[in-house]
mmCIF file of C-alpha atoms in Angstrom:
data_model
loop_
_atom_site.group_PDB
_atom_site.id
_atom_site.type_symbol
_atom_site.label_atom_id
_atom_site.label_comp_id
_atom_site.label_asym_id
_atom_site.label_seq_id
_atom_site.Cartn_x
_atom_site.Cartn_y
_atom_site.Cartn_z
ATOM 1 C CA MET A 1 -115.903 17.318 -16.398
ATOM 2 C CA SER A 2 -119.499 17.107 -17.208
ATOM 3 C CA THR A 3 -121.094 17.616 -20.555
ATOM 4 C CA GLN A 4 -122.607 20.787 -19.407
ATOM 5 C CA SER A 5 -119.458 22.448 -17.937
ATOM 6 C CA ASP A 6 -117.557 21.254 -21.053
ATOM 7 C CA ARG A 7 -120.106 22.990 -23.253
ATOM 8 C CA GLU A 8 -119.906 26.195 -21.137
ATOM 9 C CA ALA A 9 -116.015 26.136 -21.184
ATOM 10 C CA ARG A 10 -116.102 25.621 -25.038
ATOM 11 C CA THR A 11 -118.661 28.511 -25.432
ATOM 12 C CA LEU A 12 -116.484 30.796 -23.341
ATOM 13 C CA ALA A 13 -113.397 29.837 -25.263
ATOM 14 C CA VAL A 14 -115.174 30.452 -28.598
ATOM 15 C CA ARG A 15 -116.397 33.871 -27.452
ATOM 16 C CA ALA A 16 -112.872 34.777 -26.416
ATOM 17 C CA LEU A 17 -111.682 33.701 -29.865
ATOM 18 C CA GLU A 18 -114.452 35.764 -31.584
ATOM 19 C CA GLY A 19 -113.174 38.834 -29.560
ATOM 20 C CA GLU A 20 -109.610 38.260 -30.552
ATOM 21 C CA PHE A 21 -110.697 37.931 -34.221
ATOM 22 C CA SER A 22 -112.722 41.089 -33.976
ATOM 23 C CA ASP A 23 -109.565 42.911 -32.871
ATOM 24 C CA LEU A 24 -107.583 41.313 -35.511
ATOM 25 C CA ILE A 25 -110.032 42.143 -38.260
ATOM 26 C CA ALA A 26 -110.049 45.814 -37.073
ATOM 27 C CA LEU A 27 -106.269 45.847 -37.254
ATOM 28 C CA PHE A 28 -106.187 44.308 -40.801
ATOM 29 C CA ARG A 29 -108.763 46.860 -42.000
ATOM 30 C CA ARG A 30 -106.614 49.707 -40.813
ATOM 31 C CA ARG A 31 -103.604 48.052 -42.567
ATOM 32 C CA ILE A 32 -105.480 47.439 -45.795
ATOM 33 C CA MET A 33 -106.597 51.012 -45.847
ATOM 34 C CA GLU A 34 -103.031 52.166 -45.306
ATOM 35 C CA ASN A 35 -101.792 49.719 -47.968
ATOM 36 C CA ALA A 36 -104.405 50.797 -50.519
ATOM 37 C CA ASN A 37 -103.445 54.442 -50.054
ATOM 38 C CA SER A 38 -99.759 53.692 -50.263
ATOM 39 C CA VAL A 39 -100.297 51.768 -53.569
ATOM 40 C CA SER A 40 -102.226 54.637 -55.074
ATOM 41 C CA PRO A 41 -103.447 57.680 -53.097
ATOM 42 C CA GLY A 42 -107.331 57.490 -52.826
ATOM 43 C CA MET A 43 -107.509 53.746 -53.670
ATOM 44 C CA LEU A 44 -110.444 52.138 -51.912
ATOM 45 C CA PRO A 45 -109.868 48.974 -49.778
ATOM 46 C CA GLY A 46 -112.103 46.887 -52.190
ATOM 47 C CA ALA A 47 -109.838 47.720 -55.219
ATOM 48 C CA TYR A 48 -106.772 46.889 -53.099
ATOM 49 C CA LYS A 49 -108.357 43.483 -52.313
ATOM 50 C CA VAL A 50 -109.015 42.926 -56.039
ATOM 51 C CA PHE A 51 -105.482 43.874 -56.832
ATOM 52 C CA THR A 52 -103.840 41.661 -54.182
ATOM 53 C CA THR A 53 -106.033 38.727 -55.251
ATOM 54 C CA ILE A 54 -104.919 39.138 -58.809
ATOM 55 C CA ALA A 55 -101.237 39.286 -57.743
ATOM 56 C CA ARG A 56 -101.678 36.229 -55.586
ATOM 57 C CA HIS A 57 -103.510 34.036 -58.073
ATOM 58 C CA GLU A 58 -102.207 35.405 -61.464
ATOM 59 C CA PRO A 59 -102.944 34.809 -64.212
ATOM 60 C CA ILE A 60 -106.655 34.759 -63.403
ATOM 61 C CA THR A 61 -109.699 35.485 -65.468
ATOM 62 C CA GLN A 62 -112.198 38.063 -64.432
ATOM 63 C CA SER A 63 -114.822 35.388 -64.123
ATOM 64 C CA ALA A 64 -112.762 33.344 -61.766
ATOM 65 C CA LEU A 65 -111.866 36.528 -59.747
ATOM 66 C CA ALA A 66 -115.601 37.485 -59.513
ATOM 67 C CA GLU A 67 -116.403 34.026 -58.192
ATOM 68 C CA MET A 68 -113.485 33.970 -55.771
ATOM 69 C CA LEU A 69 -114.258 37.374 -54.306
ATOM 70 C CA ILE A 70 -117.993 36.949 -54.578
ATOM 71 C CA LEU A 71 -118.414 40.349 -56.461
ATOM 72 C CA ASP A 72 -120.877 41.645 -58.899
ATOM 73 C CA LYS A 73 -119.277 41.384 -62.462
ATOM 74 C CA GLY A 74 -120.165 45.047 -63.226
ATOM 75 C CA GLN A 75 -118.492 46.207 -60.077
ATOM 76 C CA LEU A 76 -115.521 44.040 -60.746
ATOM 77 C CA SER A 77 -115.304 45.236 -64.324
ATOM 78 C CA ARG A 78 -114.963 48.966 -63.111
ATOM 79 C CA THR A 79 -112.360 48.013 -60.608
ATOM 80 C CA VAL A 80 -110.416 46.060 -63.219
ATOM 81 C CA ARG A 81 -110.515 49.159 -65.485
ATOM 82 C CA GLU A 82 -109.404 51.403 -62.624
ATOM 83 C CA LEU A 83 -106.400 49.106 -61.795
ATOM 84 C CA THR A 84 -105.504 48.790 -65.557
ATOM 85 C CA ASP A 85 -105.739 52.683 -65.844
ATOM 86 C CA LEU A 86 -103.282 52.919 -62.875
ATOM 87 C CA GLU A 87 -101.006 50.419 -64.745
ATOM 88 C CA LEU A 88 -101.046 48.077 -61.758
ATOM 89 C CA ILE A 89 -102.488 45.221 -63.701
ATOM 90 C CA GLU A 90 -102.657 44.222 -67.371
ATOM 91 C CA ARG A 91 -105.010 42.034 -69.532
ATOM 92 C CA THR A 92 -103.783 39.469 -72.002
ATOM 93 C CA PRO A 93 -105.802 37.199 -74.261
ATOM 94 C CA ASP A 94 -106.639 34.015 -72.675
ATOM 95 C CA PRO A 95 -105.046 31.355 -74.994
ATOM 96 C CA THR A 96 -107.694 28.720 -74.014
ATOM 97 C CA ASP A 97 -110.754 31.112 -74.502
ATOM 98 C CA GLY A 98 -110.517 33.879 -76.955
ATOM 99 C CA ARG A 99 -113.577 35.580 -75.415
ATOM 100 C CA SER A 100 -111.842 36.230 -72.054
ATOM 101 C CA SER A 101 -108.630 37.780 -70.822
ATOM 102 C CA LEU A 102 -105.996 36.872 -68.163
ATOM 103 C CA LEU A 103 -105.358 39.532 -65.440
ATOM 104 C CA THR A 104 -101.748 39.767 -64.100
ATOM 105 C CA ALA A 105 -99.988 42.369 -62.069
ATOM 106 C CA THR A 106 -97.477 44.514 -63.865
ATOM 107 C CA ASP A 107 -93.960 45.044 -62.741
ATOM 108 C CA HIS A 108 -94.943 48.518 -61.593
ATOM 109 C CA GLY A 109 -97.931 47.015 -59.777
ATOM 110 C CA ARG A 110 -95.738 44.415 -57.947
ATOM 111 C CA ASP A 111 -93.354 47.091 -57.030
ATOM 112 C CA ARG A 112 -96.014 49.374 -55.591
ATOM 113 C CA LEU A 113 -97.488 46.357 -53.733
ATOM 114 C CA ALA A 114 -94.093 45.343 -52.216
ATOM 115 C CA ALA A 115 -93.512 49.012 -51.068
ATOM 116 C CA ALA A 116 -96.874 49.088 -49.409
ATOM 117 C CA ARG A 117 -96.608 45.815 -47.736
ATOM 118 C CA GLY A 118 -93.051 46.345 -46.491
ATOM 119 C CA PRO A 119 -93.630 48.164 -43.355
ATOM 120 C CA GLN A 120 -96.479 45.788 -42.183
ATOM 121 C CA GLU A 121 -94.411 42.597 -42.933
ATOM 122 C CA GLY A 122 -91.551 44.184 -40.943
ATOM 123 C CA ALA A 123 -94.067 44.915 -38.071
ATOM 124 C CA LEU A 124 -95.337 41.261 -38.172
ATOM 125 C CA LEU A 125 -91.888 39.890 -38.290
ATOM 126 C CA GLU A 126 -91.041 42.081 -35.325
ATOM 127 C CA ALA A 127 -94.275 41.142 -33.388
ATOM 128 C CA LEU A 128 -93.429 37.443 -33.859
ATOM 129 C CA SER A 129 -89.672 37.731 -33.312
ATOM 130 C CA ASP A 130 -89.733 36.111 -29.886
ATOM 131 C CA TRP A 131 -92.137 33.271 -31.144
ATOM 132 C CA ARG A 132 -90.665 29.928 -32.051
ATOM 133 C CA VAL A 133 -90.940 29.118 -35.682
ATOM 134 C CA GLU A 134 -92.930 26.083 -34.826
ATOM 135 C CA ASP A 135 -95.566 28.144 -33.035
ATOM 136 C CA ILE A 136 -95.902 30.475 -36.022
ATOM 137 C CA GLU A 137 -96.214 27.399 -38.334
ATOM 138 C CA ASN A 138 -98.778 25.863 -35.931
ATOM 139 C CA LEU A 139 -100.917 29.115 -35.953
ATOM 140 C CA ALA A 140 -100.907 29.133 -39.711
ATOM 141 C CA HIS A 141 -102.008 25.436 -39.714
ATOM 142 C CA LEU A 142 -104.748 25.968 -37.166
ATOM 143 C CA LEU A 143 -106.014 29.104 -39.108
ATOM 144 C CA HIS A 144 -105.967 27.127 -42.290
ATOM 145 C CA ALA A 145 -107.964 24.316 -40.723
ATOM 146 C CA LEU A 146 -110.554 26.724 -39.370
ATOM 147 C CA VAL A 147 -110.984 28.472 -42.792
ATOM 148 C CA ALA A 148 -111.132 25.072 -44.530
ATOM 149 C CA GLY A 149 -113.821 23.829 -42.010
ATOM 150 C CA SER A 150 -111.565 20.913 -41.027
ATOM 151 C CA ARG A 151 -110.001 19.566 -37.890
ATOM 152 C CA PRO A 152 -106.465 20.622 -37.182
ATOM 153 C CA ASP A 153 -105.449 16.899 -36.931
ATOM 154 C CA GLY A 154 -106.866 16.299 -40.415
ATOM 155 C CA GLY A 155 -109.686 14.007 -39.174
ATOM 156 C CA PRO A 156 -113.286 14.404 -40.191
ATOM 157 C CA THR A 157 -115.407 17.196 -38.591
ATOM 158 C CA THR A 158 -118.267 16.200 -36.457
#
């Protein structure tokens, strides 16, 4: 295959991948909206994202959370206050820095999150029920490499 036809084939493949990602993102947006509303009626998707990030990375400081999510500290402060008022998360003093707090999900928050995620997790399990476990693991590995900006085989990127 010539260099030009290889480049054209790669371009077409990347465009097809972009289309699939676009459809996947739309699906996830719908699911996030549904999950947010299930956790607390009227919850905005942004607050749900903050909540799930806290639950996944707890305990976490608000500064680390702002950096991770690339959020304005004022906006994040309002969202953290909302999640605290809903008793989904709690703040505890950071033993290494008395000026900051650690954010963690409450038991109530974990229960609400599990209840919201349950139907989608079941749907994903069902959608992948005919897939080999190795294929699911490979897809996860490939997506991780894409997000990390590395090659799937672990070699250096060019």
